[in-house]
CSV table of N, CA and C in Angstrom, one decimal:
chain,number,residue,atom,x,y,z
A,1,MET,N,-8.8,-13.4,-11.0
A,1,MET,CA,-8.2,-13.5,-10.8
A,1,MET,C,-8.1,-15.0,-9.8
A,2,SER,N,-7.0,-15.4,-9.6
A,2,SER,CA,-7.1,-16.8,-8.3
A,2,SER,C,-7.6,-16.8,-7.0
A,3,GLU,N,-8.5,-17.7,-6.4
A,3,GLU,CA,-8.8,-17.5,-5.3
A,3,GLU,C,-8.6,-17.2,-4.0
A,4,PHE,N,-7.3,-18.0,-4.4
A,4,PHE,CA,-6.1,-18.3,-3.3
A,4,PHE,C,-4.6,-18.3,-3.6
A,5,TYR,N,-3.7,-17.5,-2.5
A,5,TYR,CA,-2.3,-17.5,-3.2
A,5,TYR,C,-1.4,-18.6,-2.1
A,6,THR,N,-0.7,-19.1,-3.0
A,6,THR,CA,0.0,-19.9,-1.6
A,6,THR,C,1.3,-19.3,-1.4
A,7,MET,N,1.4,-19.1,0.1
A,7,MET,CA,3.0,-18.2,0.7
A,7,MET,C,3.5,-19.4,1.4
A,8,LYS,N,4.9,-19.2,0.8
A,8,LYS,CA,5.6,-20.0,1.6
A,8,LYS,C,6.9,-19.0,2.4
A,9,ILE,N,6.8,-19.7,4.0
A,9,ILE,CA,7.7,-18.6,4.6
A,9,ILE,C,8.5,-19.9,5.8
A,10,ALA,N,10.0,-19.6,6.0
A,10,ALA,CA,10.2,-20.3,6.8
A,10,ALA,C,10.0,-21.8,6.5
A,11,GLY,N,9.6,-22.5,5.6
A,11,GLY,CA,9.6,-23.9,5.6
A,11,GLY,C,7.8,-24.4,5.3
A,12,LEU,N,7.3,-23.5,6.1
A,12,LEU,CA,5.9,-23.3,6.2
A,12,LEU,C,5.0,-22.8,5.1
A,13,GLU,N,3.8,-23.6,4.8
A,13,GLU,CA,2.9,-23.0,3.6
A,13,GLU,C,1.9,-22.9,4.1
A,14,ARG,N,0.9,-22.1,3.7
A,14,ARG,CA,0.0,-21.5,4.0
A,14,ARG,C,-0.9,-21.0,2.7
A,15,LYS,N,-2.4,-21.4,2.3
A,15,LYS,CA,-3.2,-20.7,1.6
A,15,LYS,C,-3.9,-19.6,1.9
A,16,LEU,N,-3.5,-18.3,1.4
A,16,LEU,CA,-4.0,-17.2,1.5
A,16,LEU,C,-5.5,-17.0,0.7
A,17,GLU,N,-6.6,-16.4,1.1
A,17,GLU,CA,-7.6,-16.1,0.4
A,17,GLU,C,-7.5,-14.5,0.2
A,18,MET,N,-7.8,-14.6,-1.6
A,18,MET,CA,-7.5,-13.4,-2.0
A,18,MET,C,-9.1,-12.5,-2.4
A,19,PHE,N,-8.7,-11.0,-2.1
A,19,PHE,CA,-10.0,-10.0,-1.7
A,19,PHE,C,-9.7,-9.2,-2.9
A,20,PRO,N,-10.7,-8.6,-3.8
A,20,PRO,CA,-10.5,-7.6,-5.1
A,20,PRO,C,-10.2,-6.2,-4.2
A,21,VAL,N,-9.4,-5.8,-4.3
A,21,VAL,CA,-9.4,-4.1,-3.9
A,21,VAL,C,-9.6,-3.3,-5.4
A,22,SER,N,-9.3,-3.8,-6.4
A,22,SER,CA,-10.3,-2.8,-7.6
A,22,SER,C,-10.6,-3.8,-8.5
A,23,ASP,N,-10.8,-3.2,-9.7
A,23,ASP,CA,-11.3,-4.2,-11.0
A,23,ASP,C,-10.3,-4.9,-11.3
A,24,ASN,N,-9.0,-4.4,-11.5
A,24,ASN,CA,-7.9,-4.9,-11.7
A,24,ASN,C,-6.5,-5.9,-10.8
A,25,LEU,N,-7.0,-5.5,-9.5
A,25,LEU,CA,-6.2,-5.9,-8.2
A,25,LEU,C,-6.9,-6.6,-7.1
A,26,ASP,N,-6.3,-7.7,-6.7
A,26,ASP,CA,-6.8,-8.5,-5.7
A,26,ASP,C,-5.4,-8.7,-4.8
A,27,ILE,N,-5.8,-8.4,-3.5
A,27,ILE,CA,-5.0,-8.7,-2.9
A,27,ILE,C,-4.9,-10.1,-1.7
A,28,ALA,N,-3.6,-10.7,-1.3
A,28,ALA,CA,-4.0,-12.1,-0.5
A,28,ALA,C,-3.8,-11.6,0.8
A,29,ALA,N,-4.9,-12.1,1.6
A,29,ALA,CA,-5.0,-11.9,3.0
A,29,ALA,C,-4.4,-12.6,4.0
A,30,PHE,N,-3.1,-12.0,4.4
A,30,PHE,CA,-2.3,-12.7,5.5
A,30,PHE,C,-2.5,-12.1,6.6
A,31,ILE,N,-3.2,-13.2,7.7
A,31,ILE,CA,-3.4,-12.6,8.8
A,31,ILE,C,-2.9,-13.3,9.8
A,32,ILE,N,-1.9,-12.9,10.5
A,32,ILE,CA,-0.9,-13.4,11.1
A,32,ILE,C,-1.6,-13.9,12.6
A,33,PHE,N,-2.6,-13.1,12.7
A,33,PHE,CA,-3.0,-13.4,14.5
A,33,PHE,C,-3.3,-15.4,14.5
A,34,GLY,N,-2.9,-15.8,15.4
A,34,GLY,CA,-3.3,-17.4,15.9
A,34,GLY,C,-2.7,-18.2,15.4
A,35,ASP,N,-1.6,-17.7,14.2
A,35,ASP,CA,-0.4,-18.5,13.8
A,35,ASP,C,0.7,-18.6,14.4
A,36,VAL,N,1.0,-19.0,15.5
A,36,VAL,CA,1.7,-19.0,16.3
A,36,VAL,C,3.4,-19.9,15.6
A,37,GLU,N,2.6,-20.8,14.9
A,37,GLU,CA,4.1,-21.6,14.3
A,37,GLU,C,4.6,-20.9,13.1
A,38,LEU,N,4.0,-20.5,12.3
A,38,LEU,CA,4.5,-19.2,11.4
A,38,LEU,C,4.7,-18.1,12.0
A,39,THR,N,4.3,-17.7,12.6
A,39,THR,CA,4.6,-16.4,13.5
A,39,THR,C,6.5,-16.9,14.0
A,40,VAL,N,6.6,-17.5,15.1
A,40,VAL,CA,7.8,-17.9,15.3
A,40,VAL,C,9.0,-18.3,14.7
A,41,ALA,N,8.8,-19.1,13.6
A,41,ALA,CA,9.7,-19.5,12.4
A,41,ALA,C,9.9,-18.5,11.5
A,42,GLY,N,8.7,-17.8,11.1
A,42,GLY,CA,9.3,-16.7,9.8
A,42,GLY,C,10.0,-15.5,10.6
A,43,CYS,N,9.9,-15.3,11.8
A,43,CYS,CA,10.6,-14.0,12.6
A,43,CYS,C,11.6,-14.4,13.0
A,44,ALA,N,12.0,-15.8,13.1
A,44,ALA,CA,13.5,-16.3,13.3
A,44,ALA,C,14.4,-16.2,11.9
A,45,GLU,N,13.6,-16.6,10.6
A,45,GLU,CA,14.1,-16.1,9.8
A,45,GLU,C,14.2,-14.8,9.4
A,46,LEU,N,13.3,-14.2,9.3
A,46,LEU,CA,13.3,-12.4,9.0
A,46,LEU,C,14.7,-12.2,9.7
A,47,LEU,N,14.5,-12.5,11.3
A,47,LEU,CA,16.3,-11.6,11.9
A,47,LEU,C,17.2,-11.8,11.4
A,48,LYS,N,17.4,-13.0,10.9
A,48,LYS,CA,18.8,-13.4,10.0
A,48,LYS,C,19.0,-12.4,8.7
A,49,LYS,N,17.8,-11.7,8.4
A,49,LYS,CA,18.1,-11.0,7.3
A,49,LYS,C,18.1,-9.5,7.3
A,50,VAL,N,17.8,-8.9,8.7
A,50,VAL,CA,17.4,-7.7,8.6
A,50,VAL,C,18.6,-7.0,9.1
A,51,PRO,N,18.8,-5.6,8.7
A,51,PRO,CA,20.2,-5.1,9.3
A,51,PRO,C,20.1,-4.9,10.9
A,52,GLU,N,20.9,-4.4,11.3
A,52,GLU,CA,21.4,-3.9,12.7
A,52,GLU,C,20.4,-3.3,12.9
A,53,PHE,N,19.5,-3.3,14.4
A,53,PHE,CA,18.4,-2.0,14.3
A,53,PHE,C,18.4,-2.0,16.1
A,54,ASP,N,17.9,-0.9,17.1
A,54,ASP,CA,17.7,-0.5,18.4
A,54,ASP,C,16.4,-1.0,18.8
A,55,VAL,N,15.2,-0.7,18.2
A,55,VAL,CA,13.9,-0.8,18.4
A,55,VAL,C,13.3,-1.0,17.2
A,56,ILE,N,11.9,-1.7,17.3
A,56,ILE,CA,10.9,-2.0,16.2
A,56,ILE,C,9.8,-1.3,16.5
A,57,ILE,N,9.6,-0.8,15.2
A,57,ILE,CA,8.4,-0.1,15.4
A,57,ILE,C,7.2,-0.7,14.6
A,58,THR,N,5.9,-0.4,14.8
A,58,THR,CA,4.5,-1.5,13.8
A,58,THR,C,3.3,-0.8,13.9
A,59,PRO,N,2.9,-0.3,13.2
A,59,PRO,CA,1.5,-0.1,13.4
A,59,PRO,C,0.7,-1.2,13.8
A,60,GLU,N,-0.5,-0.7,14.8
A,60,GLU,CA,-1.4,-1.3,15.0
A,60,GLU,C,-2.7,-1.9,14.0
A,61,ALA,N,-2.7,-2.8,13.7
A,61,ALA,CA,-3.1,-3.9,14.9
A,61,ALA,C,-2.2,-5.3,14.4
A,62,LYS,N,-2.4,-5.6,12.9
A,62,LYS,CA,-2.3,-6.9,12.2
A,62,LYS,C,-0.6,-7.5,12.9
A,63,SER,N,0.3,-6.6,12.6
A,63,SER,CA,1.4,-6.8,12.8
A,63,SER,C,2.0,-7.4,14.2
A,64,ILE,N,1.4,-6.5,15.1
A,64,ILE,CA,1.9,-6.9,16.4
A,64,ILE,C,2.4,-8.1,16.7
A,65,PRO,N,1.5,-9.0,16.5
A,65,PRO,CA,2.7,-10.3,17.1
A,65,PRO,C,4.2,-10.8,16.4
A,66,MET,N,4.1,-9.9,15.1
A,66,MET,CA,5.7,-9.9,14.2
A,66,MET,C,6.4,-9.2,15.2
A,67,ALA,N,5.8,-8.2,15.4
A,67,ALA,CA,6.6,-7.3,16.3
A,67,ALA,C,7.4,-7.7,17.9
A,68,TYR,N,6.2,-8.2,18.2
A,68,TYR,CA,6.5,-9.1,19.6
A,68,TYR,C,7.5,-10.1,19.5
A,69,GLU,N,7.3,-11.2,18.9
A,69,GLU,CA,8.0,-12.2,18.4
A,69,GLU,C,9.1,-11.7,18.1
A,70,MET,N,9.7,-10.8,17.2
A,70,MET,CA,10.8,-10.1,16.9
A,70,MET,C,11.8,-9.9,18.3
A,71,ALA,N,11.0,-9.1,18.8
A,71,ALA,CA,11.2,-8.2,20.0
A,71,ALA,C,11.9,-9.5,21.1
A,72,ARG,N,11.0,-10.6,21.1
A,72,ARG,CA,11.1,-11.4,21.8
A,72,ARG,C,12.5,-12.2,21.9
A,73,GLN,N,12.3,-12.6,20.2
A,73,GLN,CA,13.8,-13.3,19.6
A,73,GLN,C,15.0,-12.6,19.9
A,74,SER,N,14.9,-11.0,19.9
A,74,SER,CA,16.4,-10.4,19.3
A,74,SER,C,16.4,-9.8,21.0
A,75,GLY,N,15.5,-9.6,21.9
A,75,GLY,CA,15.9,-9.1,22.9
A,75,GLY,C,15.7,-7.3,22.8
A,76,LYS,N,15.2,-6.9,21.7
A,76,LYS,CA,15.3,-5.6,21.5
A,76,LYS,C,13.8,-5.1,21.7
A,77,PRO,N,13.3,-4.2,22.5
A,77,PRO,CA,12.2,-3.6,22.3
A,77,PRO,C,11.3,-3.0,21.2
A,78,TYR,N,10.0,-3.2,21.3
A,78,TYR,CA,9.2,-2.8,20.5
A,78,TYR,C,8.3,-1.8,20.8
A,79,VAL,N,7.8,-0.9,19.9
A,79,VAL,CA,6.5,0.3,19.6
A,79,VAL,C,5.6,0.2,19.0
A,80,ILE,N,4.3,0.6,19.6
A,80,ILE,CA,3.0,0.1,18.5
A,80,ILE,C,2.8,1.3,18.0
A,81,ALA,N,2.8,1.9,16.8
A,81,ALA,CA,2.2,3.4,16.2
A,81,ALA,C,0.7,3.0,16.4
A,82,ARG,N,-0.2,3.5,17.5
A,82,ARG,CA,-1.5,3.0,17.5
A,82,ARG,C,-2.3,4.4,16.5
A,83,LYS,N,-3.9,3.9,16.1
A,83,LYS,CA,-4.2,4.2,15.3
A,83,LYS,C,-5.6,5.2,15.7
A,84,GLY,N,-5.2,5.4,16.9
A,84,GLY,CA,-6.4,6.7,17.7
A,84,GLY,C,-5.5,7.2,18.7
A,85,VAL,N,-5.9,8.4,19.2
A,85,VAL,CA,-5.1,9.1,20.4
A,85,VAL,C,-5.5,8.3,21.9
A,86,LYS,N,-4.9,8.2,22.7
A,86,LYS,CA,-5.0,7.2,24.1
A,86,LYS,C,-5.4,8.3,25.3
A,87,VAL,N,-6.0,8.4,25.8
A,87,VAL,CA,-5.6,9.5,27.4
A,87,VAL,C,-4.4,9.3,27.8
A,88,TYR,N,-3.7,7.9,27.6
A,88,TYR,CA,-2.3,7.7,28.5
A,88,TYR,C,-1.2,8.5,27.5
A,89,MET,N,-1.4,8.9,26.2
A,89,MET,CA,-0.3,9.9,25.6
A,89,MET,C,0.0,11.1,25.7
A,90,ARG,N,0.9,11.4,26.3
A,90,ARG,CA,1.5,12.8,26.4
A,90,ARG,C,1.9,13.3,24.9
A,91,ASN,N,1.6,14.5,24.6
A,91,ASN,CA,2.1,15.1,23.8
A,91,ASN,C,2.2,14.2,22.2
A,92,PRO,N,0.9,13.9,21.9
A,92,PRO,CA,1.2,12.5,20.7
A,92,PRO,C,1.5,13.2,19.6
A,93,LEU,N,2.5,12.5,18.9
A,93,LEU,CA,2.8,12.3,17.3
A,93,LEU,C,1.8,12.1,16.4
A,94,ASP,N,1.2,12.6,15.6
A,94,ASP,CA,0.4,12.5,14.1
A,94,ASP,C,1.3,12.1,13.1
A,95,VAL,N,1.2,10.9,12.5
A,95,VAL,CA,1.6,11.1,11.1
A,95,VAL,C,0.3,10.2,9.9
A,96,ALA,N,0.2,11.0,9.2
A,96,ALA,CA,-0.8,10.3,8.2
A,96,ALA,C,-0.1,9.2,7.1
A,97,VAL,N,-0.7,8.5,7.1
A,97,VAL,CA,-0.7,7.3,5.9
A,97,VAL,C,-2.0,6.8,5.0
A,98,THR,N,-1.6,6.6,4.2
A,98,THR,CA,-2.5,5.9,3.4
A,98,THR,C,-2.6,4.2,3.3
A,99,SER,N,-3.5,3.3,3.6
A,99,SER,CA,-3.4,2.0,3.8
A,99,SER,C,-4.2,1.4,2.3
A,100,ILE,N,-3.4,0.3,1.5
A,100,ILE,CA,-4.2,-0.2,0.5
A,100,ILE,C,-5.5,-1.0,1.1
A,101,THR,N,-5.4,-1.7,2.3
A,101,THR,CA,-6.9,-2.2,3.0
A,101,THR,C,-7.9,-1.6,3.5
A,102,THR,N,-7.3,-0.1,3.8
A,102,THR,CA,-8.8,0.8,4.4
A,102,THR,C,-9.0,1.5,3.2
A,103,GLN,N,-8.0,1.4,2.1
A,103,GLN,CA,-8.3,2.1,1.3
A,103,GLN,C,-8.5,3.9,1.4
A,104,LYS,N,-7.9,4.4,2.2
A,104,LYS,CA,-8.3,5.6,2.7
A,104,LYS,C,-7.1,6.4,3.6
A,105,GLU,N,-6.9,7.6,4.1
A,105,GLU,CA,-6.0,8.1,4.9
A,105,GLU,C,-6.3,7.7,6.0
A,106,GLN,N,-5.2,7.4,7.1
A,106,GLN,CA,-5.5,6.8,8.5
A,106,GLN,C,-4.4,7.9,9.1
A,107,HIS,N,-4.3,7.9,10.3
A,107,HIS,CA,-3.7,8.6,11.0
A,107,HIS,C,-2.8,7.4,12.3
A,108,LEU,N,-1.3,7.7,12.4
A,108,LEU,CA,-0.7,6.7,13.5
A,108,LEU,C,-0.1,7.5,14.8
A,109,TYR,N,-0.3,7.2,15.7
A,109,TYR,CA,0.0,8.0,16.9
A,109,TYR,C,1.3,7.2,17.8
A,110,LEU,N,2.3,8.0,18.2
A,110,LEU,CA,2.9,7.9,19.2
A,110,LEU,C,3.0,8.8,20.4
A,111,GLY,N,2.7,8.1,21.4
A,111,GLY,CA,2.9,9.1,22.6
A,111,GLY,C,4.3,9.8,23.0
A,112,GLU,N,4.4,10.3,24.1
A,112,GLU,CA,5.8,10.7,24.1
A,112,GLU,C,6.7,9.9,24.7
A,113,THR,N,6.2,9.2,25.5
A,113,THR,CA,7.0,8.2,26.0
A,113,THR,C,7.6,6.8,24.9
A,114,GLU,N,6.5,6.6,24.1
A,114,GLU,CA,7.1,6.1,22.8
A,114,GLU,C,7.9,6.6,21.8
A,115,ALA,N,7.9,7.9,21.6
A,115,ALA,CA,8.7,8.8,21.0
A,115,ALA,C,10.2,8.8,21.7
A,116,GLU,N,10.0,9.0,22.6
A,116,GLU,CA,11.6,8.7,23.3
A,116,GLU,C,12.2,7.4,23.1
A,117,MET,N,11.4,6.3,23.3
A,117,MET,CA,12.5,5.0,22.5
A,117,MET,C,12.7,5.1,21.5
A,118,ILE,N,12.5,5.8,20.6
A,118,ILE,CA,13.3,5.7,19.2
A,118,ILE,C,13.7,6.7,18.9
A,119,LYS,N,14.1,7.9,19.6
A,119,LYS,CA,14.8,9.1,19.4
A,119,LYS,C,15.9,8.9,19.2
A,120,GLY,N,16.5,9.3,18.4
A,120,GLY,CA,18.1,8.7,17.8
A,120,GLY,C,18.6,7.3,17.7
A,121,LYS,N,17.7,6.5,17.6
A,121,LYS,CA,17.8,4.7,17.5
A,121,LYS,C,17.6,4.4,15.8
A,122,LYS,N,18.2,3.5,15.8
A,122,LYS,CA,17.8,2.4,14.6
A,122,LYS,C,16.6,1.7,14.7
A,123,VAL,N,15.7,2.1,13.8
A,123,VAL,CA,14.5,1.6,13.9
A,123,VAL,C,14.1,0.5,12.6
A,124,PHE,N,13.3,-0.2,13.3
A,124,PHE,CA,13.0,-1.5,12.0
A,124,PHE,C,11.5,-1.5,11.9
A,125,VAL,N,11.3,-1.0,10.7
A,125,VAL,CA,9.6,-0.9,10.7
A,125,VAL,C,9.2,-2.5,9.8
A,126,THR,N,8.1,-3.0,11.2
A,126,THR,CA,7.6,-4.9,10.8
A,126,THR,C,6.7,-4.8,9.6
A,127,ASP,N,6.0,-3.6,9.7
A,127,ASP,CA,5.1,-3.7,8.8
A,127,ASP,C,4.7,-2.7,7.8
A,128,ALA,N,4.1,-2.7,6.3
A,128,ALA,CA,4.1,-1.2,5.7
A,128,ALA,C,2.4,-1.2,5.8
A,129,THR,N,2.2,0.1,6.2
A,129,THR,CA,0.9,0.3,6.1
A,129,THR,C,0.5,1.1,4.9
A,130,CYS,N,1.3,1.2,4.2
A,130,CYS,CA,1.0,2.1,3.0
A,130,CYS,C,1.0,0.3,1.6
A,131,PRO,N,0.6,1.3,0.4
A,131,PRO,CA,0.5,0.5,-0.6
A,131,PRO,C,1.9,0.3,-1.3
A,132,ASP,N,2.6,1.1,-1.5
A,132,ASP,CA,4.0,1.0,-1.9
A,132,ASP,C,4.9,1.6,-0.8
A,133,LYS,N,6.2,1.4,-1.5
A,133,LYS,CA,7.6,1.7,-0.6
A,133,LYS,C,7.7,3.1,-0.4
A,134,LEU,N,7.1,4.2,-1.5
A,134,LEU,CA,7.3,5.2,-2.0
A,134,LEU,C,6.4,5.9,-0.8
A,135,CYS,N,5.2,5.6,-0.6
A,135,CYS,CA,3.9,5.8,0.4
A,135,CYS,C,4.7,5.5,1.6
A,136,GLU,N,5.1,4.5,2.0
A,136,GLU,CA,5.7,4.1,3.1
A,136,GLU,C,6.9,4.8,3.8
A,137,LYS,N,7.8,5.3,2.7
A,137,LYS,CA,8.8,6.2,3.1
A,137,LYS,C,8.8,7.4,3.1
A,138,HIS,N,7.6,7.9,2.5
A,138,HIS,CA,7.3,9.2,3.0
A,138,HIS,C,6.6,9.6,4.2
A,139,ALA,N,5.6,8.3,5.0
A,139,ALA,CA,5.6,8.6,6.2
A,139,ALA,C,6.5,8.4,7.2
A,140,ILE,N,7.6,7.9,6.8
A,140,ILE,CA,8.6,7.2,7.7
A,140,ILE,C,9.6,8.5,8.1
A,141,GLU,N,9.9,9.0,6.5
A,141,GLU,CA,10.2,10.6,6.7
A,141,GLU,C,9.5,11.3,7.2
A,142,LYS,N,8.4,11.9,7.4
A,142,LYS,CA,7.7,12.6,8.4
A,142,LYS,C,8.2,12.4,9.7
A,143,LEU,N,7.8,11.0,10.3
A,143,LEU,CA,8.1,10.8,11.5
A,143,LEU,C,9.6,10.8,11.8
A,144,ARG,N,10.3,10.7,11.0
A,144,ARG,CA,11.7,10.8,11.0
A,144,ARG,C,11.9,12.4,11.6
A,145,ALA,N,11.5,13.3,10.6
A,145,ALA,CA,11.4,14.5,10.7
A,145,ALA,C,11.2,14.7,12.4
A,146,LYS,N,10.2,14.7,12.8
A,146,LYS,CA,9.4,15.1,13.8
A,146,LYS,C,10.2,14.3,15.3
A,147,LEU,N,10.8,13.3,14.9
A,147,LEU,CA,11.7,12.8,16.0
A,147,LEU,C,13.2,12.9,16.3
A,148,ARG,N,13.7,12.9,14.8
A,148,ARG,CA,14.9,13.2,14.6
A,148,ARG,C,15.7,11.7,15.2
A,149,ALA,N,14.9,10.7,14.6
A,149,ALA,CA,15.8,9.4,14.8
A,149,ALA,C,16.6,9.0,13.6
A,150,GLU,N,17.9,8.2,14.2
A,150,GLU,CA,18.9,8.1,13.4
A,150,GLU,C,18.5,7.7,12.3
A,151,GLU,N,17.8,6.6,12.0
A,151,GLU,CA,17.5,5.5,10.6
A,151,GLU,C,16.1,4.9,11.0
A,152,PHE,N,15.5,5.0,9.8
A,152,PHE,CA,14.4,4.0,10.0
A,152,PHE,C,14.9,3.0,9.0
A,153,LEU,N,14.8,1.8,9.0
A,153,LEU,CA,15.0,0.4,8.5
A,153,LEU,C,13.7,-0.2,8.0
A,154,LEU,N,13.5,-0.7,6.6
A,154,LEU,CA,12.3,-0.9,6.1
A,154,LEU,C,12.5,-2.3,5.9
């Protein structure tokens, strides 16, 4: 397969290195860390296209810059689903997901404070931690059932 994939977002172009996932599948590694120009411009364009939402949720860690910038531009709060339970989390919620990049089951956790921020809200998910929408939808449905959130927008 190709060594690089050319990505165009918000009028900006980036060449992403390809990495093998299996014998017949490569993925392009899009690492947003440090690319302020693309983060700001991309989030501005994305916000024009997303449905109305109350709060953003993102898994730790690669999509945190995107969640932050979307929150900054929209004035809406964001929540990070952590990859491990922290000592400051009261009554943590646990949702199992399977990621294409780690190729195994992982767990994402929300503390009680973060869970309260999204209960009954329209929640925008900034990043897929699953290889496909079906897996992501399953994880979101489990989280929704635990939180009774109004709606999760993918």
